[in-house]
PDB file of C-alpha atoms in Angstrom:
ATOM      1  CA  MET A   1     -28.970  29.397  70.657  1.00  0.00           C
ATOM      2  CA  SER A   2     -26.488  27.944  67.754  1.00  0.00           C
ATOM      3  CA  GLU A   3     -23.233  30.300  67.780  1.00  0.00           C
ATOM      4  CA  THR A   4     -23.480  32.723  64.645  1.00  0.00           C
ATOM      5  CA  VAL A   5     -21.007  33.335  61.735  1.00  0.00           C
ATOM      6  CA  LYS A   6     -21.013  36.771  63.930  1.00  0.00           C
ATOM      7  CA  ASP A   7     -20.086  35.571  67.375  1.00  0.00           C
ATOM      8  CA  ARG A   8     -17.432  33.304  65.818  1.00  0.00           C
ATOM      9  CA  LEU A   9     -15.762  36.013  64.314  1.00  0.00           C
ATOM     10  CA  ILE A  10     -15.973  37.897  67.620  1.00  0.00           C
ATOM     11  CA  ARG A  11     -14.530  35.516  69.383  1.00  0.00           C
ATOM     12  CA  PHE A  12     -11.942  35.217  67.158  1.00  0.00           C
ATOM     13  CA  LEU A  13     -10.954  38.909  67.515  1.00  0.00           C
ATOM     14  CA  GLN A  14     -10.769  38.506  70.950  1.00  0.00           C
ATOM     15  CA  ALA A  15      -8.808  35.721  70.988  1.00  0.00           C
ATOM     16  CA  GLU A  16      -6.314  37.440  68.604  1.00  0.00           C
ATOM     17  CA  LYS A  17      -6.477  40.725  70.636  1.00  0.00           C
ATOM     18  CA  ILE A  18      -7.603  42.524  67.631  1.00  0.00           C
ATOM     19  CA  SER A  19      -9.585  45.322  68.482  1.00  0.00           C
ATOM     20  CA  ASN A  20     -13.474  46.358  65.478  1.00  0.00           C
ATOM     21  CA  SER A  21     -11.157  49.218  64.803  1.00  0.00           C
ATOM     22  CA  GLU A  22      -8.421  47.017  63.250  1.00  0.00           C
ATOM     23  CA  PHE A  23     -10.567  44.693  61.664  1.00  0.00           C
ATOM     24  CA  ALA A  24     -12.257  47.854  60.690  1.00  0.00           C
ATOM     25  CA  ARG A  25      -9.218  48.902  58.383  1.00  0.00           C
ATOM     26  CA  LYS A  26      -7.323  45.954  57.729  1.00  0.00           C
ATOM     27  CA  MET A  27     -10.990  45.292  56.190  1.00  0.00           C
ATOM     28  CA  GLY A  28     -11.488  48.357  54.361  1.00  0.00           C
ATOM     29  CA  LEU A  29     -15.091  48.501  56.339  1.00  0.00           C
ATOM     30  CA  SER A  30     -16.796  50.809  58.799  1.00  0.00           C
ATOM     31  CA  THR A  31     -15.826  50.574  62.216  1.00  0.00           C
ATOM     32  CA  ALA A  32     -19.475  49.731  63.058  1.00  0.00           C
ATOM     33  CA  TYR A  33     -19.736  46.685  60.595  1.00  0.00           C
ATOM     34  CA  VAL A  34     -19.207  43.550  63.175  1.00  0.00           C
ATOM     35  CA  GLY A  35     -21.443  45.172  65.311  1.00  0.00           C
ATOM     36  CA  ALA A  36     -24.642  45.892  62.648  1.00  0.00           C
ATOM     37  CA  MET A  37     -23.619  42.405  61.489  1.00  0.00           C
ATOM     38  CA  ARG A  38     -26.798  39.713  61.614  1.00  0.00           C
ATOM     39  CA  LYS A  39     -25.334  36.881  61.939  1.00  0.00           C
ATOM     40  CA  SER A  40     -23.127  35.712  58.830  1.00  0.00           C
ATOM     41  CA  MET A  41     -21.015  37.549  56.817  1.00  0.00           C
ATOM     42  CA  PRO A  42     -21.390  38.028  52.460  1.00  0.00           C
ATOM     43  CA  GLU A  43     -18.794  35.868  50.516  1.00  0.00           C
ATOM     44  CA  ASP A  44     -16.476  38.587  49.421  1.00  0.00           C
ATOM     45  CA  LYS A  45     -16.190  39.278  52.877  1.00  0.00           C
ATOM     46  CA  VAL A  46     -15.103  35.857  54.140  1.00  0.00           C
ATOM     47  CA  THR A  47     -12.239  35.972  51.060  1.00  0.00           C
ATOM     48  CA  ARG A  48     -11.391  38.980  52.311  1.00  0.00           C
ATOM     49  CA  LEU A  49     -10.811  37.550  56.064  1.00  0.00           C
ATOM     50  CA  ILE A  50      -9.251  34.196  55.140  1.00  0.00           C
ATOM     51  CA  GLU A  51      -6.890  36.649  52.956  1.00  0.00           C
ATOM     52  CA  LEU A  52      -5.835  38.708  55.943  1.00  0.00           C
ATOM     53  CA  TYR A  53      -6.098  35.707  58.600  1.00  0.00           C
ATOM     54  CA  PRO A  54      -4.603  32.604  56.524  1.00  0.00           C
ATOM     55  CA  TYR A  55      -4.718  30.401  59.707  1.00  0.00           C
ATOM     56  CA  LEU A  56      -8.204  30.983  60.733  1.00  0.00           C
ATOM     57  CA  ASN A  57     -10.257  27.826  59.992  1.00  0.00           C
ATOM     58  CA  ARG A  58     -13.196  28.825  57.132  1.00  0.00           C
ATOM     59  CA  ASP A  59     -14.845  26.001  58.050  1.00  0.00           C
ATOM     60  CA  TRP A  60     -14.961  26.932  61.742  1.00  0.00           C
ATOM     61  CA  LEU A  61     -16.129  30.259  60.610  1.00  0.00           C
ATOM     62  CA  LEU A  62     -18.785  29.453  58.954  1.00  0.00           C
ATOM     63  CA  TYR A  63     -20.377  27.000  59.957  1.00  0.00           C
ATOM     64  CA  GLY A  64     -18.638  26.034  63.497  1.00  0.00           C
ATOM     65  CA  GLU A  65     -17.029  22.445  62.114  1.00  0.00           C
ATOM     66  CA  GLY A  66     -13.647  22.150  63.817  1.00  0.00           C
ATOM     67  CA  ASP A  67     -11.530  24.459  65.534  1.00  0.00           C
ATOM     68  CA  MET A  68     -10.787  27.459  65.867  1.00  0.00           C
ATOM     69  CA  TYR A  69      -7.391  27.889  63.389  1.00  0.00           C
ATOM     70  CA  ARG A  70      -6.388  25.179  60.523  1.00  0.00           C
ATOM     71  CA  HIS A  71      -4.376  22.656  61.292  1.00  0.00           C
ATOM     72  CA  LEU A  72      -1.277  21.160  59.426  1.00  0.00           C
ATOM     73  CA  GLU A  73      -1.715  17.658  58.681  1.00  0.00           C
ATOM     74  CA  GLU A  74       1.566  15.552  59.334  1.00  0.00           C
ATOM     75  CA  GLY A  75       3.373  14.447  56.496  1.00  0.00           C
ATOM     76  CA  LYS A  76       1.581  16.890  53.924  1.00  0.00           C
ATOM     77  CA  ASP A  77       3.660  20.195  52.465  1.00  0.00           C
ATOM     78  CA  VAL A  78       2.859  23.084  54.320  1.00  0.00           C
ATOM     79  CA  PRO A  79      -0.390  25.094  52.349  1.00  0.00           C
ATOM     80  CA  GLU A  80       1.516  27.848  50.544  1.00  0.00           C
ATOM     81  CA  ASP A  81      -0.334  30.722  51.599  1.00  0.00           C
ATOM     82  CA  LEU A  82       0.456  29.334  55.329  1.00  0.00           C
ATOM     83  CA  ALA A  83       4.361  28.706  54.501  1.00  0.00           C
ATOM     84  CA  ALA A  84       5.239  32.426  55.917  1.00  0.00           C
ATOM     85  CA  TYR A  85       3.484  31.737  59.474  1.00  0.00           C
ATOM     86  CA  VAL A  86       4.932  28.470  60.061  1.00  0.00           C
ATOM     87  CA  VAL A  87       7.705  28.437  62.964  1.00  0.00           C
ATOM     88  CA  PRO A  88       9.351  25.743  64.866  1.00  0.00           C
ATOM     89  CA  LEU A  89       8.931  25.226  68.716  1.00  0.00           C
ATOM     90  CA  LEU A  90      11.883  25.397  70.159  1.00  0.00           C
ATOM     91  CA  PRO A  91      12.403  21.767  72.624  1.00  0.00           C
ATOM     92  CA  VAL A  92      13.675  23.666  75.404  1.00  0.00           C
ATOM     93  CA  GLU A  93      12.226  26.475  77.501  1.00  0.00           C
ATOM     94  CA  ALA A  94      12.745  30.194  78.627  1.00  0.00           C
ATOM     95  CA  TYR A  95      14.453  29.876  82.196  1.00  0.00           C
ATOM     96  CA  ALA A  96      15.511  26.204  81.372  1.00  0.00           C
ATOM     97  CA  GLY A  97      17.714  24.534  78.549  1.00  0.00           C
ATOM     98  CA  ASN A  98      19.935  26.293  76.082  1.00  0.00           C
ATOM     99  CA  LEU A  99      19.738  26.641  73.018  1.00  0.00           C
ATOM    100  CA  GLN A 100      23.593  26.613  71.555  1.00  0.00           C
ATOM    101  CA  MET A 101      22.489  23.444  73.279  1.00  0.00           C
ATOM    102  CA  TRP A 102      18.984  22.815  71.289  1.00  0.00           C
ATOM    103  CA  SER A 103      21.053  24.121  68.129  1.00  0.00           C
ATOM    104  CA  GLU A 104      23.642  21.672  67.797  1.00  0.00           C
ATOM    105  CA  GLY A 105      21.205  18.388  68.852  1.00  0.00           C
ATOM    106  CA  VAL A 106      18.381  19.717  67.045  1.00  0.00           C
ATOM    107  CA  ALA A 107      17.960  20.389  64.016  1.00  0.00           C
ATOM    108  CA  LEU A 108      15.404  22.845  62.569  1.00  0.00           C
ATOM    109  CA  LYS A 109      13.729  19.946  59.935  1.00  0.00           C
ATOM    110  CA  ASP A 110      13.190  18.265  63.271  1.00  0.00           C
ATOM    111  CA  CYS A 111      10.783  20.379  65.570  1.00  0.00           C
ATOM    112  CA  GLU A 112       7.444  20.443  66.156  1.00  0.00           C
ATOM    113  CA  LYS A 113       5.958  23.457  64.167  1.00  0.00           C
ATOM    114  CA  ILE A 114       3.371  25.369  64.984  1.00  0.00           C
ATOM    115  CA  VAL A 115       1.218  28.424  63.020  1.00  0.00           C
ATOM    116  CA  ALA A 116       1.850  31.990  64.479  1.00  0.00           C
ATOM    117  CA  PRO A 117      -0.246  34.646  63.639  1.00  0.00           C
ATOM    118  CA  MET A 118       1.458  36.997  62.338  1.00  0.00           C
ATOM    119  CA  LYS A 119       4.723  37.260  59.471  1.00  0.00           C
ATOM    120  CA  GLY A 120       8.416  37.766  60.597  1.00  0.00           C
ATOM    121  CA  VAL A 121       8.650  34.835  63.973  1.00  0.00           C
ATOM    122  CA  ASP A 122      11.947  33.381  63.582  1.00  0.00           C
ATOM    123  CA  PHE A 123      10.997  31.210  66.614  1.00  0.00           C
ATOM    124  CA  ALA A 124       8.356  29.430  69.067  1.00  0.00           C
ATOM    125  CA  ILE A 125       9.358  28.990  72.838  1.00  0.00           C
ATOM    126  CA  LYS A 126       7.385  27.703  76.148  1.00  0.00           C
ATOM    127  CA  VAL A 127       7.668  29.559  79.486  1.00  0.00           C
ATOM    128  CA  SER A 128       8.393  28.187  82.143  1.00  0.00           C
ATOM    129  CA  GLY A 129       8.310  29.469  86.098  1.00  0.00           C
ATOM    130  CA  ASP A 130       5.917  32.580  86.916  1.00  0.00           C
ATOM    131  CA  SER A 131       8.822  35.377  87.413  1.00  0.00           C
ATOM    132  CA  MET A 132       7.087  37.467  84.626  1.00  0.00           C
ATOM    133  CA  GLU A 133       3.742  37.380  85.264  1.00  0.00           C
ATOM    134  CA  PRO A 134       1.445  39.194  85.261  1.00  0.00           C
ATOM    135  CA  PHE A 135       3.256  39.621  82.485  1.00  0.00           C
ATOM    136  CA  VAL A 136       3.527  35.806  80.469  1.00  0.00           C
ATOM    137  CA  PHE A 137       2.451  33.122  83.119  1.00  0.00           C
ATOM    138  CA  ASN A 138       3.928  29.485  83.470  1.00  0.00           C
ATOM    139  CA  GLY A 139       3.102  27.550  80.428  1.00  0.00           C
ATOM    140  CA  ASN A 140       2.074  30.264  77.337  1.00  0.00           C
ATOM    141  CA  VAL A 141       4.004  29.856  74.508  1.00  0.00           C
ATOM    142  CA  MET A 142       6.138  32.948  73.063  1.00  0.00           C
ATOM    143  CA  LEU A 143       6.658  33.954  69.488  1.00  0.00           C
ATOM    144  CA  ILE A 144      10.251  35.502  68.930  1.00  0.00           C
ATOM    145  CA  LYS A 145      12.797  36.936  66.572  1.00  0.00           C
ATOM    146  CA  LYS A 146      16.242  37.759  67.210  1.00  0.00           C
ATOM    147  CA  ILE A 147      17.413  40.970  67.705  1.00  0.00           C
ATOM    148  CA  ASN A 148      21.339  42.522  66.330  1.00  0.00           C
ATOM    149  CA  ASP A 149      22.517  43.003  70.231  1.00  0.00           C
ATOM    150  CA  ARG A 150      25.498  44.163  69.183  1.00  0.00           C
ATOM    151  CA  ALA A 151      24.081  47.019  67.681  1.00  0.00           C
ATOM    152  CA  PHE A 152      21.205  47.853  69.796  1.00  0.00           C
ATOM    153  CA  ILE A 153      19.336  46.541  72.768  1.00  0.00           C
ATOM    154  CA  PRO A 154      16.039  47.498  73.295  1.00  0.00           C
ATOM    155  CA  TRP A 155      16.680  48.829  77.632  1.00  0.00           C
ATOM    156  CA  GLY A 156      13.572  48.454  79.539  1.00  0.00           C
ATOM    157  CA  ASN A 157      12.005  45.729  77.738  1.00  0.00           C
ATOM    158  CA  PRO A 158      11.353  41.967  78.131  1.00  0.00           C
ATOM    159  CA  LEU A 159      13.430  39.737  76.101  1.00  0.00           C
ATOM    160  CA  VAL A 160      14.139  36.457  75.997  1.00  0.00           C
ATOM    161  CA  ILE A 161      17.709  35.579  76.433  1.00  0.00           C
ATOM    162  CA  ASP A 162      20.118  33.180  75.272  1.00  0.00           C
ATOM    163  CA  THR A 163      23.133  31.996  77.451  1.00  0.00           C
ATOM    164  CA  GLU A 164      26.043  29.700  78.387  1.00  0.00           C
ATOM    165  CA  ASN A 165      23.573  28.899  81.515  1.00  0.00           C
ATOM    166  CA  GLY A 166      20.592  28.763  79.802  1.00  0.00           C
ATOM    167  CA  VAL A 167      17.627  30.376  78.515  1.00  0.00           C
ATOM    168  CA  LEU A 168      16.030  33.315  80.887  1.00  0.00           C
ATOM    169  CA  PHE A 169      12.942  35.598  79.451  1.00  0.00           C
ATOM    170  CA  LYS A 170      13.618  38.710  81.497  1.00  0.00           C
ATOM    171  CA  VAL A 171      13.236  42.948  81.223  1.00  0.00           C
ATOM    172  CA  VAL A 172      17.265  44.162  80.273  1.00  0.00           C
ATOM    173  CA  GLU A 173      18.782  46.845  81.552  1.00  0.00           C
ATOM    174  CA  PRO A 174      22.203  48.439  81.549  1.00  0.00           C
ATOM    175  CA  SER A 175      24.518  46.958  84.658  1.00  0.00           C
ATOM    176  CA  PRO A 176      25.777  49.113  87.334  1.00  0.00           C
ATOM    177  CA  ASP A 177      28.831  47.194  87.091  1.00  0.00           C
ATOM    178  CA  GLY A 178      29.570  48.295  83.665  1.00  0.00           C
ATOM    179  CA  LYS A 179      29.609  47.438  79.571  1.00  0.00           C
ATOM    180  CA  ASP A 180      30.303  44.357  79.719  1.00  0.00           C
ATOM    181  CA  PHE A 181      27.405  43.183  81.556  1.00  0.00           C
ATOM    182  CA  ILE A 182      23.533  43.483  81.815  1.00  0.00           C
ATOM    183  CA  GLU A 183      20.973  43.592  84.818  1.00  0.00           C
ATOM    184  CA  VAL A 184      17.932  41.236  84.450  1.00  0.00           C
ATOM    185  CA  HIS A 185      14.475  41.768  86.327  1.00  0.00           C
ATOM    186  CA  SER A 186      11.729  40.237  86.836  1.00  0.00           C
ATOM    187  CA  TYR A 187       8.104  41.716  86.834  1.00  0.00           C
ATOM    188  CA  ASN A 188       7.201  39.461  89.571  1.00  0.00           C
ATOM    189  CA  PRO A 189       8.863  41.521  92.743  1.00  0.00           C
ATOM    190  CA  LYS A 190       9.857  38.087  94.846  1.00  0.00           C
ATOM    191  CA  TYR A 191      12.278  38.011  92.186  1.00  0.00           C
ATOM    192  CA  LYS A 192      15.898  39.254  92.975  1.00  0.00           C
ATOM    193  CA  PRO A 193      17.831  41.501  89.571  1.00  0.00           C
ATOM    194  CA  PHE A 194      20.699  40.024  88.567  1.00  0.00           C
ATOM    195  CA  ALA A 195      23.955  41.222  86.396  1.00  0.00           C
ATOM    196  CA  ILE A 196      24.508  38.313  84.019  1.00  0.00           C
ATOM    197  CA  HIS A 197      28.054  39.106  81.327  1.00  0.00           C
ATOM    198  CA  ARG A 198      27.657  39.473  77.940  1.00  0.00           C
ATOM    199  CA  ASN A 199      30.343  37.161  76.829  1.00  0.00           C
ATOM    200  CA  SER A 200      27.864  34.499  78.342  1.00  0.00           C
ATOM    201  CA  ILE A 201      25.087  35.632  76.234  1.00  0.00           C
ATOM    202  CA  PHE A 202      24.607  33.892  72.431  1.00  0.00           C
ATOM    203  CA  GLY A 203      21.971  36.217  71.969  1.00  0.00           C
ATOM    204  CA  LEU A 204      18.856  38.101  73.025  1.00  0.00           C
ATOM    205  CA  TYR A 205      15.129  37.753  71.069  1.00  0.00           C
ATOM    206  CA  ARG A 206      12.333  39.848  71.417  1.00  0.00           C
ATOM    207  CA  VAL A 207       8.439  38.908  72.279  1.00  0.00           C
ATOM    208  CA  LEU A 208       5.926  39.151  69.418  1.00  0.00           C
ATOM    209  CA  THR A 209       3.107  38.321  70.986  1.00  0.00           C
ATOM    210  CA  THR A 210       2.419  35.443  73.334  1.00  0.00           C
ATOM    211  CA  ILE A 211      -0.465  32.888  72.827  1.00  0.00           C
ATOM    212  CA  ASN A 212      -2.029  30.159  75.448  1.00  0.00           C
ATOM    213  CA  SER A 213      -2.517  27.162  73.656  1.00  0.00           C
ATOM    214  CA  LEU A 214      -1.072  24.789  70.330  1.00  0.00           C
ATOM    215  CA  SER A 215      -3.877  23.697  68.900  1.00  0.00           C
ATOM    216  CA  THR A 216      -1.820  24.067  65.764  1.00  0.00           C
ATOM    217  CA  LEU A 217       1.083  21.349  65.706  1.00  0.00           C
ATOM    218  CA  PHE A 218       2.034  19.040  63.639  1.00  0.00           C
TER     219      PHE A 218
END
């Protein structure tokens, strides 16, 4: 039995972790809409769907052609409707490398790009290691946004930490060593917490979401 538009829509919602109720609310539909669909969607609903999720490949949704997400072709200008979703993929990994070294050695225009599933993302960065499993896994890509750590640190939350010794992804807590330090923790219990002096931190980044693949690179 061939896959229908309804089947592919459900796959897309599952991939994006969008509930039927959230989808219905954004589309202005009843919560039972997806379940009540037959095989396809009216043109006006398709148009609204693509307006909400411009990174979704319309041809894939309607005909099963190509990939789920739109590709950006090398050498081509970014389409206007995707421009706000395109972010640089940093050529470093969380736990290894250094954003300061990257920022001095690689221009943003030279970074690979991905299409993020949301607006407001500053950078994408790959995860290396297992210290934050099961929150994220080795090879996942995190979409991150810089925070003003001088004004406020969201204690108890996982953050990407750009330090002079490398890039870390850890849960950040106040340090018993005093206000000049932060203490970082892993979800994986085999890794012990340790302190980082705040003078060695270049920046803190909130993780907006994670994605599993880079099919939208250009």
